[in-house]
Coordinates of C-alpha atoms and ligand atoms in Angstrom, one line a residue:
M7 CA 58.6 270.0 -54.6
G8 CA 58.2 266.3 -53.9
M9 CA 59.8 264.0 -56.5
E10 CA 57.6 260.9 -56.7
Q11 CA 59.2 258.2 -58.8
S12 CA 57.6 255.1 -60.2
A13 CA 58.9 251.6 -59.3
L14 CA 61.7 250.0 -61.2
Q15 CA 60.8 247.5 -63.9
S16 CA 62.9 244.8 -65.6
F17 CA 63.7 245.4 -69.2
D18 CA 64.7 243.2 -72.2
L19 CA 67.2 244.2 -74.9
G20 CA 66.8 241.0 -76.7
S21 CA 69.0 238.8 -74.4
G22 CA 66.5 238.2 -71.6
P23 CA 65.2 240.2 -68.7
L24 CA 67.6 242.5 -66.8
M25 CA 67.2 244.9 -63.9
P26 CA 68.6 248.4 -63.7
D27 CA 71.8 248.4 -61.5
S28 CA 70.5 248.6 -58.0
F29 CA 73.6 250.3 -56.5
I30 CA 73.4 253.2 -59.0
M31 CA 69.6 253.5 -58.4
E32 CA 70.1 253.6 -54.6
T33 CA 73.1 255.9 -54.4
G34 CA 73.2 257.8 -57.7
Q35 CA 77.0 257.0 -57.8
V36 CA 78.4 255.9 -61.1
D37 CA 82.0 254.8 -61.9
L38 CA 83.4 257.7 -63.9
T39 CA 85.3 255.4 -66.3
V40 CA 82.0 254.6 -68.0
Y41 CA 82.7 257.9 -69.9
T42 CA 86.3 257.3 -70.6
S43 CA 87.2 253.6 -70.8
K44 CA 87.8 251.7 -74.0
E45 CA 86.2 248.5 -72.5
R46 CA 82.9 250.2 -71.8
F47 CA 82.9 251.7 -75.2
D48 CA 83.5 248.3 -76.8
A49 CA 80.5 246.9 -74.8
E50 CA 78.4 249.8 -76.1
R51 CA 79.5 249.2 -79.7
E52 CA 78.2 245.6 -79.2
I53 CA 74.9 246.9 -77.8
F54 CA 74.4 249.3 -80.7
G55 CA 74.7 246.3 -83.0
R56 CA 71.7 244.5 -81.6
V57 CA 69.1 246.9 -80.1
W58 CA 66.5 249.0 -81.9
L59 CA 67.9 252.4 -82.9
N60 CA 65.7 255.4 -83.8
I61 CA 67.2 256.7 -87.0
A62 CA 64.6 258.8 -89.0
E63 CA 61.0 259.9 -89.3
A64 CA 58.5 258.5 -91.7
S65 CA 57.5 262.1 -92.6
E66 CA 61.0 262.5 -94.1
I67 CA 60.1 260.0 -96.9
P68 CA 56.4 260.6 -97.5
N69 CA 56.2 259.4 -101.1
A70 CA 57.0 256.1 -102.9
G71 CA 60.7 256.1 -103.9
D72 CA 61.8 258.7 -101.3
W73 CA 64.9 257.8 -99.3
V74 CA 67.4 259.0 -96.7
V75 CA 70.8 257.8 -95.7
R76 CA 71.9 257.8 -92.1
D77 CA 75.3 256.6 -90.7
V78 CA 75.8 254.4 -87.7
K79 CA 79.5 255.0 -87.3
V80 CA 79.9 253.1 -84.1
R81 CA 79.0 250.0 -86.3
S82 CA 80.9 251.3 -89.4
S83 CA 77.5 251.2 -91.1
S84 CA 75.6 253.4 -93.5
I85 CA 71.9 252.7 -93.7
L86 CA 69.7 253.5 -96.7
I87 CA 66.1 253.9 -95.7
V88 CA 63.6 253.9 -98.6
R89 CA 59.8 253.9 -99.1
G90 CA 58.9 251.3 -101.7
K91 CA 56.3 251.3 -104.4
D92 CA 54.0 249.5 -102.0
M93 CA 54.6 252.4 -99.5
V94 CA 56.4 250.0 -97.1
I95 CA 59.5 251.5 -95.5
R96 CA 62.6 249.3 -95.8
A97 CA 66.2 249.7 -94.7
F98 CA 69.4 248.3 -96.4
H99 CA 73.1 248.4 -95.8
N100 CA 74.3 251.1 -98.1
I101 CA 77.0 249.0 -99.7
C102 CA 77.2 247.7 -103.3
S103 CA 77.1 244.0 -104.1
H104 CA 79.7 244.2 -106.8
R105 CA 82.9 245.3 -104.9
G106 CA 81.7 246.9 -101.7
M107 CA 81.5 250.5 -102.7
K108 CA 79.3 252.8 -100.7
L109 CA 76.3 252.8 -102.9
V110 CA 74.6 256.2 -102.2
W111 CA 76.7 259.2 -101.3
D112 CA 74.0 261.8 -100.8
D113 CA 71.9 262.0 -97.7
K114 CA 68.4 262.1 -99.2
G115 CA 66.6 262.0 -102.5
R116 CA 63.7 260.5 -104.4
G117 CA 63.0 258.2 -107.3
G118 CA 63.9 254.9 -105.6
K119 CA 66.6 253.9 -108.1
F120 CA 70.2 253.6 -106.9
S121 CA 73.1 253.4 -109.4
C122 CA 76.5 252.7 -107.8
P123 CA 79.0 255.5 -108.5
Y124 CA 81.8 253.0 -109.2
H125 CA 80.6 250.7 -112.1
A126 CA 76.9 251.6 -112.2
W127 CA 75.3 248.4 -110.9
M128 CA 71.6 249.4 -110.4
F129 CA 69.3 248.6 -107.5
D130 CA 65.6 249.4 -106.9
S131 CA 63.6 250.5 -103.9
A132 CA 63.0 246.9 -102.9
G133 CA 66.8 246.4 -102.8
D134 CA 66.8 244.1 -105.9
L135 CA 69.7 244.2 -108.3
R136 CA 68.2 245.4 -111.6
H137 CA 71.0 246.0 -114.0
I138 CA 74.7 245.0 -114.4
P139 CA 76.5 246.9 -117.2
D140 CA 78.4 244.4 -119.5
E141 CA 76.5 241.6 -117.7
G142 CA 78.1 238.9 -120.0
C143 CA 81.4 239.3 -118.1
F144 CA 79.7 238.0 -114.8
P145 CA 78.7 234.4 -115.6
H146 CA 78.9 233.5 -111.9
V147 CA 76.9 236.3 -110.4
D148 CA 73.6 235.2 -109.1
K149 CA 71.5 238.3 -109.7
Q150 CA 68.7 237.2 -107.5
A151 CA 71.0 236.7 -104.6
S152 CA 73.0 239.9 -105.1
G153 CA 70.4 242.5 -103.9
L154 CA 71.2 244.9 -101.2
T155 CA 71.6 243.5 -97.7
P156 CA 68.5 244.2 -95.7
V157 CA 68.4 245.8 -92.2
R158 CA 65.5 245.1 -89.9
C159 CA 63.3 248.1 -89.8
D160 CA 60.0 249.0 -88.2
T161 CA 58.1 252.2 -87.2
W162 CA 56.3 253.4 -84.1
E163 CA 54.1 256.5 -84.2
G164 CA 55.8 257.7 -87.4
M165 CA 59.3 257.2 -86.0
I166 CA 61.6 254.8 -87.9
F167 CA 63.8 252.4 -86.0
V168 CA 66.4 249.9 -87.3
N169 CA 68.1 246.9 -85.7
L170 CA 71.5 245.9 -87.1
D171 CA 71.3 242.4 -85.7
A172 CA 70.1 240.3 -88.7
Q173 CA 69.7 237.3 -86.4
G174 CA 67.8 239.1 -83.7
T175 CA 64.3 238.2 -82.9
Q176 CA 63.1 240.9 -80.5
T177 CA 60.3 243.0 -82.1
L178 CA 60.3 246.8 -81.9
A179 CA 57.2 246.7 -79.7
D180 CA 58.9 244.4 -77.2
F181 CA 62.0 246.6 -77.2
L182 CA 59.9 249.7 -76.5
G183 CA 58.1 247.8 -73.7
P184 CA 55.8 250.0 -71.7
V185 CA 56.5 253.0 -74.0
A186 CA 54.8 251.2 -76.9
Q187 CA 51.4 251.2 -75.2
R188 CA 51.5 254.9 -74.8
L189 CA 51.2 258.0 -76.9
K190 CA 48.9 256.3 -79.4
D191 CA 47.8 258.9 -82.0
V192 CA 49.7 261.7 -80.5
P193 CA 49.4 264.6 -83.0
F194 CA 53.0 264.7 -84.1
G195 CA 51.7 265.4 -87.6
S196 CA 50.2 268.8 -86.5
Y197 CA 53.7 270.3 -86.5
P198 CA 54.9 269.7 -90.1
Y199 CA 57.5 272.6 -90.3
T200 CA 60.9 271.2 -89.4
A201 CA 64.4 272.4 -88.9
R202 CA 67.5 270.2 -88.4
V203 CA 70.7 270.9 -86.7
G204 CA 73.7 268.7 -85.8
S205 CA 77.3 268.8 -84.8
M206 CA 80.2 266.7 -83.7
I207 CA 80.9 267.0 -79.9
D208 CA 84.2 266.0 -78.4
A209 CA 82.5 264.3 -75.4
N210 CA 81.1 260.9 -74.6
W211 CA 77.6 260.4 -76.0
K212 CA 76.2 259.7 -72.5
L213 CA 77.4 263.0 -71.2
A214 CA 75.5 264.7 -74.1
I215 CA 72.3 262.8 -73.3
E216 CA 72.6 263.6 -69.6
A217 CA 72.7 267.3 -70.4
Q218 CA 69.3 267.0 -72.0
C219 CA 67.8 264.8 -69.2
E220 CA 67.9 267.1 -66.2
A221 CA 66.9 270.8 -65.6
Y222 CA 69.1 271.1 -62.5
H223 CA 71.7 272.9 -64.6
V224 CA 69.4 275.4 -66.0
R225 CA 69.9 278.1 -63.4
A226 CA 73.7 278.0 -63.7
L227 CA 74.6 277.0 -67.2
H228 CA 71.6 278.7 -68.9
S229 CA 71.5 281.8 -66.8
R230 CA 71.8 283.9 -69.9
T231 CA 69.3 282.1 -72.1
V232 CA 66.3 280.1 -70.8
S233 CA 66.7 280.1 -67.0
K234 CA 64.0 282.6 -66.3
M235 CA 61.5 280.7 -68.5
L236 CA 61.9 277.6 -66.5
S237 CA 63.0 278.5 -63.0
S238 CA 60.2 279.9 -60.8
A239 CA 59.7 281.2 -57.3
E240 CA 57.7 278.0 -56.6
N241 CA 60.2 275.6 -58.2
P242 CA 63.6 277.4 -58.4
Y243 CA 65.6 274.3 -59.2
V244 CA 63.2 273.2 -61.9
H245 CA 62.4 269.8 -60.3
P246 CA 60.6 267.5 -62.7
L247 CA 56.8 267.5 -62.1
H248 CA 56.6 263.8 -62.7
T249 CA 59.0 261.0 -63.5
E250 CA 58.4 257.4 -64.7
F251 CA 60.8 254.5 -65.3
L252 CA 59.5 252.6 -68.3
G253 CA 61.5 249.4 -68.6
A254 CA 64.8 250.4 -70.4
H255 CA 63.3 253.9 -71.0
R256 CA 62.0 256.8 -68.9
M257 CA 60.0 260.0 -69.0
N258 CA 59.7 263.3 -67.2
S259 CA 57.2 266.1 -67.2
V260 CA 59.2 269.3 -67.2
P261 CA 57.7 272.5 -65.6
R262 CA 57.8 276.1 -67.0
N263 CA 57.8 279.3 -65.0
P264 CA 54.2 280.5 -65.0
D265 CA 55.3 284.0 -64.0
F266 CA 57.8 284.4 -66.8
A267 CA 57.3 288.0 -68.1
L268 CA 58.5 289.5 -71.3
S269 CA 61.3 292.0 -70.6
P270 CA 61.3 295.5 -72.0
E271 CA 65.1 295.1 -72.4
K272 CA 64.6 292.2 -74.8
L273 CA 62.5 293.8 -77.5
V274 CA 63.3 291.2 -80.2
Q275 CA 62.4 288.4 -77.8
A276 CA 59.2 290.2 -76.8
F277 CA 58.2 290.8 -80.4
S278 CA 58.9 287.1 -81.2
F279 CA 57.0 285.7 -78.2
M280 CA 54.0 287.8 -79.1
N281 CA 53.9 286.1 -82.5
A282 CA 54.1 282.5 -81.8
Q283 CA 54.3 279.9 -79.1
Q284 CA 57.8 279.1 -78.2
M285 CA 59.5 275.7 -77.8
V286 CA 61.1 276.1 -74.4
I287 CA 58.4 277.9 -72.5
A288 CA 54.9 277.2 -73.4
D289 CA 51.7 279.0 -74.1
T290 CA 52.0 282.7 -74.7
G291 CA 48.5 282.6 -76.1
A292 CA 49.8 284.1 -79.3
Q293 CA 48.8 281.6 -81.9
E294 CA 45.7 279.7 -83.0
K295 CA 46.2 276.1 -81.8
P296 CA 45.6 273.1 -83.9
E297 CA 42.4 271.1 -83.1
E298 CA 44.4 268.4 -81.4
T299 CA 47.3 269.5 -79.2
F300 CA 49.8 267.6 -77.2
A301 CA 48.2 269.1 -74.1
S302 CA 44.8 267.6 -74.9
H303 CA 46.2 264.0 -75.2
P304 CA 45.5 261.9 -72.1
D305 CA 49.1 260.4 -71.9
I306 CA 50.8 263.8 -72.0
N307 CA 51.2 265.9 -68.8
P308 CA 49.8 262.8 -67.0
I309 CA 49.5 264.6 -63.7
R310 CA 47.6 267.5 -65.4
S311 CA 49.9 270.1 -63.9
N312 CA 49.0 273.7 -64.6
V313 CA 52.7 274.7 -64.8
W314 CA 53.5 272.0 -67.4
G315 CA 56.1 272.9 -70.0
N316 CA 56.8 269.7 -71.8
D317 CA 57.0 265.9 -71.5
Q318 CA 60.3 264.3 -72.4
Y319 CA 60.9 260.6 -73.3
V320 CA 64.4 259.3 -73.1
L321 CA 64.6 256.0 -75.0
Y322 CA 67.5 253.6 -74.5
P323 CA 70.1 253.9 -75.9
H324 CA 70.3 257.2 -77.6
F325 CA 67.0 258.9 -78.5
I326 CA 65.1 261.7 -76.7
F327 CA 61.9 263.5 -77.7
H328 CA 60.1 266.4 -76.1
M329 CA 56.4 267.4 -76.6
S330 CA 55.3 270.9 -75.6
L331 CA 52.5 273.3 -76.4
G332 CA 54.4 274.9 -79.2
G333 CA 55.7 271.9 -81.0
W334 CA 58.0 268.9 -80.5
W335 CA 61.7 268.2 -80.9
L336 CA 64.0 265.3 -80.8
H337 CA 67.7 264.5 -80.2
R338 CA 69.8 261.5 -81.3
F339 CA 73.2 261.1 -79.9
W340 CA 75.5 258.8 -81.9
P341 CA 78.6 257.4 -80.3
I342 CA 81.7 257.8 -82.4
A343 CA 84.5 257.1 -79.8
S344 CA 84.6 257.1 -76.0
D345 CA 85.3 260.9 -76.2
K346 CA 83.4 261.8 -79.4
C347 CA 79.8 261.8 -80.5
Y348 CA 77.5 263.1 -83.2
W349 CA 74.5 265.0 -82.0
E350 CA 71.5 265.8 -84.2
A351 CA 68.3 267.6 -83.3
V352 CA 65.1 268.0 -85.3
Y353 CA 62.5 270.7 -84.4
H354 CA 58.9 270.5 -85.4
F355 CA 56.7 273.6 -85.5
E356 CA 53.3 274.4 -86.8
R357 CA 53.5 275.8 -90.3
P358 CA 54.1 279.5 -90.0
Q359 CA 51.0 281.5 -91.3
S360 CA 52.6 284.9 -91.5
L361 CA 55.9 286.7 -91.7
R362 CA 55.6 287.6 -88.0
N363 CA 55.1 283.9 -87.3
Q364 CA 58.0 282.9 -89.5
F365 CA 60.2 285.4 -87.6
A366 CA 59.1 284.0 -84.3
V367 CA 59.9 280.4 -85.4
Q368 CA 63.4 281.5 -86.4
Y369 CA 63.9 283.3 -83.1
S370 CA 62.8 280.2 -81.2
L371 CA 65.3 278.2 -83.2
A372 CA 68.1 280.6 -82.5
L373 CA 67.3 280.6 -78.8
N374 CA 67.4 276.8 -78.8
R375 CA 70.6 276.8 -80.7
D376 CA 72.2 279.2 -78.2
T377 CA 71.0 277.1 -75.3
L378 CA 72.3 273.9 -76.8
M379 CA 75.6 275.5 -77.6
E380 CA 75.9 276.3 -73.9
D381 CA 75.4 272.6 -73.2
N382 CA 77.7 271.3 -75.9
L383 CA 80.6 273.6 -75.1
A384 CA 80.3 272.6 -71.4
L385 CA 80.4 268.9 -72.4
V386 CA 83.8 269.3 -74.0
Q387 CA 85.2 270.8 -70.9
Q388 CA 83.7 268.0 -68.8
Q389 CA 85.2 265.3 -71.0
E390 CA 88.6 266.9 -71.0
V391 CA 89.1 266.9 -67.3
M392 CA 87.3 263.5 -66.7
E393 CA 90.1 261.9 -68.6
S394 CA 92.5 263.0 -65.8
G395 CA 91.4 260.2 -63.5
A396 CA 91.3 262.7 -60.6
K397 CA 87.7 261.7 -59.8
K398 CA 86.5 258.1 -59.4
I399 CA 82.7 258.6 -59.5
V400 CA 80.0 261.0 -60.7
Q401 CA 77.0 261.5 -58.3
F402 CA 73.4 262.1 -59.4
G403 CA 70.8 263.7 -57.2
E404 CA 67.1 263.0 -57.0
Q405 CA 66.2 265.7 -59.5
E406 CA 68.6 263.9 -61.9
A407 CA 66.6 260.7 -61.8
L408 CA 66.5 260.2 -65.6
C409 CA 70.3 260.4 -65.7
K410 CA 70.6 258.0 -62.8
H411 CA 68.1 255.5 -64.4
L412 CA 69.8 255.7 -67.8
A413 CA 73.2 255.0 -66.0
A414 CA 71.7 252.1 -64.2
V415 CA 70.2 250.6 -67.3
S416 CA 73.5 251.2 -69.2
E417 CA 75.4 249.5 -66.5
A418 CA 73.2 246.4 -66.5
A419 CA 73.3 246.3 -70.3
A420 CA 77.1 246.6 -70.4
N421 CA 77.6 243.9 -67.8
D422 CA 75.3 241.6 -69.7
A423 CA 77.2 242.3 -73.0
E424 CA 80.5 241.7 -71.2
A425 CA 79.2 238.4 -69.7
A426 CA 78.0 237.2 -73.1
R427 CA 81.4 238.0 -74.6
T428 CA 83.3 236.1 -71.9
A429 CA 80.9 233.1 -72.2
A430 CA 81.5 233.1 -76.0
Q431 CA 85.3 232.9 -75.6
Ligands
FES11 S1 81.3 248.5 -106.6 FE1 79.3 249.1 -107.1 S2 79.2 248.8 -109.2 FE2 81.2 248.2 -108.8
FE2_12 FE1 71.0 272.5 -71.1

């Protein structure tokens, strides 16, 4: 399998054009301390404070007044995202204007009215301060100026992004660069049935992303779960079908094993696969497809491979989404410390039409969960021994091109952040 790769492009994270680190792109070698050092983590904390971060989906808050709360712990921030009466999605820092209490303690709700748990100051869905109990005692409070602190917020194809830099001027479209021109009207909405999972992982957030960015590990680490669905006689090491570097971001087309056969030893799996398309492999021909599928969209499976499994997009810094025949899914990896991250995944299926269907969806989720547990448990082992200092570098191969490109973009971004910090001193 050849591994054609597109040319490198410059990218802009709001501080001017940068190029992915050329040594990393050339050799695949990355200084191992990027996963362990406090200095690198500090640079990343700065970067998370000024780039666009994917944080939620517009479909989570379909109606006026619907809201969700998401934490960005690396910035000690909690973000309230709410759909206003005018249907515009806005984001605010989740902190009260009276004495700095966390305003909303739940993670989702509706109604668009927020009463602080401490002394019951009341805010509305536009962030305006509407009511102060015993207001006469606050002669100096400017009510107009005491609304919630806004966070820059924008959406792309139903995905909500925020940018914590109030002074920043880069638009979401500019940040997305070449990705923004693609995937117009992709039928994300055809898969409205969702399931969410998440957990804390004792590993650097970049290690967690890397595990979702290459299929080289599938034969070894996933030999008990999904290996046979992906690894084929033609393409045993699951080389990507297609790779593109898209500014600060990147994409892969991932193959499936066209000869995957249901095993008589795995009756539950066989029953499940006969009743719905699965996430990991692709078409079992079991289910009616929606009119518009990912496979029929011109930007997806761009080389029109007949062994296509899914397309994955890996957006800098922390967001991945995959589109397959059976649905789509996303991951967000939130840095917490150099050796800790919070991982969340959201799966999107077609709405199950029957109990058989429902069972198949649950089976697919369980299989995904088992596979991801294999990844996440491995990451903890990796982080633990990386801290020993015994190895100086990690080395990416050509089939790990997305990891390599992410490392090269991260390196350039971290150096740029470091240079800006030194210049400011
Ligand atoms: S801190 Fe919110 S009402 Fe007092
Ligand atoms: Fe994996």
